[in-house]
Short mmCIF file of C-alpha atoms in Angstrom, two decimals:
data_model
loop_
_atom_site.label_atom_id
_atom_site.label_comp_id
_atom_site.label_asym_id
_atom_site.label_seq_id
_atom_site.Cartn_x
_atom_site.Cartn_y
_atom_site.Cartn_z
CA MET A 1031 152.04 -72.27 90.86
CA PHE A 1032 149.28 -70.32 89.12
CA ILE A 1033 150.93 -66.95 89.94
CA THR A 1034 154.33 -68.19 88.73
CA THR A 1035 152.82 -69.41 85.44
CA LEU A 1036 150.92 -66.14 85.00
CA ILE A 1037 154.02 -64.02 85.64
CA THR A 1038 156.14 -66.17 83.30
CA ALA A 1039 153.53 -66.01 80.53
CA THR A 1040 153.18 -62.24 80.94
CA LEU A 1041 156.95 -61.69 80.82
CA LEU A 1042 157.30 -63.92 77.75
CA SER A 1043 154.51 -62.09 75.94
CA LEU A 1044 156.32 -58.80 76.56
CA SER A 1045 159.69 -60.03 75.35
CA ILE A 1046 158.59 -61.78 72.14
CA THR A 1047 157.54 -59.05 69.76
CA PRO A 1048 155.91 -60.16 66.54
CA PHE A 1049 158.06 -59.33 63.47
CA ALA A 1050 155.39 -57.07 61.96
CA SER A 1051 155.50 -54.71 64.90
CA ALA A 1052 159.26 -54.86 65.42
CA THR A 1053 159.61 -51.23 64.34
CA PRO A 1054 157.98 -49.25 67.15
CA CYS A 1055 157.95 -45.94 65.23
CA CYS A 1056 155.62 -47.32 62.62
CA LEU A 1057 151.90 -47.57 62.48
CA PRO A 1058 150.45 -49.74 59.74
CA LEU A 1059 150.07 -47.78 56.51
CA PRO A 1060 146.43 -47.32 55.46
CA PRO A 1061 145.13 -49.79 52.86
CA ASP A 1062 145.01 -47.15 50.10
CA HIS A 1063 148.56 -45.89 50.73
CA HIS A 1064 150.02 -47.79 47.76
CA LYS A 1065 147.62 -45.96 45.43
CA LYS A 1066 148.57 -42.60 46.96
CA VAL A 1067 152.30 -43.32 46.57
CA ILE A 1068 151.83 -44.33 42.92
CA ASP A 1069 149.77 -41.21 42.23
CA LEU A 1070 152.38 -38.91 43.79
CA TYR A 1071 155.22 -40.76 42.07
CA THR A 1072 153.60 -40.54 38.63
CA ARG A 1073 152.64 -36.90 39.06
CA THR A 1074 156.21 -36.04 40.10
CA TRP A 1075 157.54 -37.78 36.98
CA ASN A 1076 154.97 -35.89 34.92
CA GLY A 1077 156.40 -32.56 36.03
CA GLU A 1078 154.77 -31.67 39.35
CA ASP A 1079 158.08 -30.85 41.07
CA ALA A 1080 156.34 -29.40 44.14
CA LEU A 1081 155.35 -32.96 45.14
CA LEU A 1082 158.98 -34.05 45.59
CA ASN A 1083 159.03 -33.84 49.40
CA LYS A 1084 155.59 -35.48 49.68
CA THR A 1085 156.79 -38.37 47.54
CA PHE A 1086 160.44 -39.13 48.35
CA ALA A 1087 162.47 -39.41 51.54
CA PRO A 1088 165.35 -36.87 51.52
CA THR A 1089 167.89 -39.72 51.29
CA ALA A 1090 165.97 -41.69 48.65
CA GLN A 1091 168.08 -43.61 46.16
CA LEU A 1092 167.36 -44.50 42.54
CA TYR A 1093 168.93 -47.35 40.61
CA SER A 1094 168.51 -47.34 36.85
CA ASP A 1095 169.67 -49.12 33.75
CA ARG A 1096 172.36 -47.22 31.88
CA THR A 1097 170.53 -44.54 29.94
CA PRO A 1098 171.03 -43.54 26.32
CA ALA A 1099 173.09 -40.43 25.69
CA ALA A 1100 174.37 -38.58 22.63
CA ASN A 1101 177.67 -40.50 22.65
CA GLY A 1102 176.58 -43.89 23.94
CA SER A 1103 175.18 -44.45 27.41
CA GLU A 1104 175.73 -43.21 30.91
CA VAL A 1105 175.38 -44.48 34.45
CA HIS A 1106 173.72 -42.42 37.17
CA VAL A 1107 174.55 -42.15 40.87
CA ILE A 1108 171.38 -41.00 42.59
CA ARG A 1109 171.40 -40.75 46.38
CA SER A 1110 168.91 -38.04 47.35
CA SER A 1111 165.46 -36.80 46.49
CA GLN A 1112 167.04 -33.77 44.79
CA ASP A 1113 169.21 -36.11 42.68
CA ILE A 1114 166.01 -37.94 41.70
CA LEU A 1115 164.38 -34.68 40.62
CA ASP A 1116 167.50 -33.76 38.63
CA PHE A 1117 167.40 -37.21 36.98
CA MET A 1118 163.74 -36.65 36.06
CA HIS A 1119 164.54 -33.26 34.55
CA GLY A 1120 167.38 -34.81 32.54
CA ALA A 1121 165.10 -37.57 31.26
CA GLN A 1122 162.53 -34.96 30.15
CA THR A 1123 165.07 -32.93 28.17
CA GLY A 1124 164.38 -32.82 24.44
CA TRP A 1125 160.76 -33.90 24.65
CA ASP A 1126 157.76 -31.69 23.81
CA LYS A 1127 155.59 -34.18 25.69
CA TYR A 1128 156.81 -36.58 28.36
CA GLN A 1129 153.83 -38.19 30.09
CA PHE A 1130 153.62 -41.40 32.09
CA GLU A 1131 150.52 -43.53 32.47
CA VAL A 1132 150.21 -46.35 34.99
CA ALA A 1133 149.48 -49.59 33.14
CA GLY A 1134 149.21 -51.66 36.31
CA TRP A 1135 150.68 -52.12 39.75
CA ALA A 1136 151.05 -54.61 42.55
CA GLY A 1137 151.60 -53.89 46.20
CA GLY A 1138 151.94 -56.48 48.80
CA ASP A 1139 154.22 -56.93 51.70
CA GLY A 1140 154.36 -53.61 53.47
CA GLY A 1141 156.40 -51.04 51.64
CA ASN A 1142 157.02 -52.81 48.33
CA ILE A 1143 155.23 -51.64 45.19
CA ALA A 1144 155.75 -52.61 41.55
CA VAL A 1145 154.45 -50.12 38.97
CA ARG A 1146 154.12 -50.99 35.29
CA TRP A 1147 154.14 -47.79 33.25
CA LYS A 1148 153.89 -46.53 29.69
CA LEU A 1149 155.62 -43.37 28.48
CA ASN A 1150 153.85 -41.31 25.84
CA GLY A 1151 156.33 -38.85 24.40
CA ILE A 1152 156.63 -36.41 21.54
CA ILE A 1153 160.13 -35.62 20.35
CA GLY A 1154 161.02 -31.97 20.82
CA GLU A 1155 163.80 -29.61 19.96
CA GLY A 1156 167.11 -30.63 21.48
CA PHE A 1157 166.35 -34.37 21.61
CA THR A 1158 169.78 -35.85 22.40
CA ILE A 1159 169.48 -39.44 21.15
CA PRO A 1160 170.43 -39.68 17.46
CA THR A 1161 167.31 -40.94 15.65
CA PRO A 1162 165.79 -40.73 12.18
CA LEU A 1163 162.60 -39.45 13.82
CA LYS A 1164 161.83 -35.75 13.72
CA GLN A 1165 160.52 -33.16 16.15
CA GLY A 1166 156.80 -33.80 16.67
CA ASP A 1167 157.03 -37.58 16.20
CA HIS A 1168 155.31 -39.73 18.82
CA VAL A 1169 157.32 -42.31 20.78
CA THR A 1170 156.11 -44.75 23.39
CA TYR A 1171 157.68 -47.50 25.48
CA ASN A 1172 157.19 -49.08 28.88
CA GLY A 1173 158.94 -50.34 31.94
CA THR A 1174 158.49 -51.39 35.53
CA ASP A 1175 159.58 -49.42 38.58
CA PHE A 1176 159.98 -51.10 41.94
CA LEU A 1177 159.33 -48.72 44.83
CA ARG A 1178 160.40 -49.33 48.42
CA VAL A 1179 158.36 -47.24 50.83
CA ASP A 1180 159.55 -46.34 54.32
CA GLU A 1181 156.79 -47.76 56.49
CA CYS A 1182 157.33 -45.11 59.17
CA THR A 1183 157.14 -42.04 56.92
CA GLY A 1184 155.16 -43.40 53.98
CA LEU A 1185 157.75 -41.86 51.62
CA ILE A 1186 159.63 -43.64 48.85
CA LYS A 1187 163.13 -44.54 50.02
CA GLN A 1188 164.34 -46.50 46.99
CA VAL A 1189 163.44 -46.80 43.31
CA ASP A 1190 164.68 -49.56 41.01
CA ILE A 1191 163.84 -48.82 37.37
CA ALA A 1192 163.69 -51.53 34.69
CA GLN A 1193 162.98 -49.99 31.29
CA ASP A 1194 162.23 -51.75 28.02
CA TYR A 1195 165.03 -50.08 26.09
CA VAL A 1196 164.89 -52.57 23.20
CA THR A 1197 161.33 -51.42 22.45
CA PHE A 1198 162.33 -47.79 23.04
CA PHE A 1199 165.23 -48.02 20.57
CA HIS A 1200 163.05 -49.82 18.04
CA ASN A 1201 160.35 -47.15 18.37
CA LEU A 1202 163.01 -44.48 17.85
CA GLY A 1203 163.89 -46.16 14.56
CA LEU A 1204 167.35 -47.20 15.70
CA THR A 1205 169.14 -50.23 14.30
CA GLY A 1206 172.11 -50.00 16.65
CA ILE A 1207 173.31 -47.94 19.58
CA ASN A 1208 176.69 -47.27 21.12
CA VAL A 1209 177.04 -48.29 24.71
#
């Protein structure tokens, strides 16, 4: 009886894998990994293109609000790390300064991180959004990015961006915008 119970208990313990370890390729990410991801993410946005492959999975996706454009707004289809870099370059166009600061963040269950950010920008030549502001004028606004990190690689696999466009448009001096 004792041997039968022992064998049954051993077999059951092998077949019931706890949910947290259900992905055998993954080791738990170190406690400071969220901070490292946020640092790499922010530095990539701030122009350190060489960090792209240390920050994003090759098949990373980005979901954004429609973004302002010269003739209204546009939607973006972003399905790779290179597409993300291209999106960043497009967002930086027309700015003399385009610098993000982390205002706060929260990381919890595994690979989920929320980053509250503030953009400090100075309008440059070729700024594409029609505004009464002039080159050299300072503009700031904020938003929150939700990052999903692949727990096996530690790289960002998905970004969901929620920007405070009402504040952005107000700070640009706009009273209306075509969508």
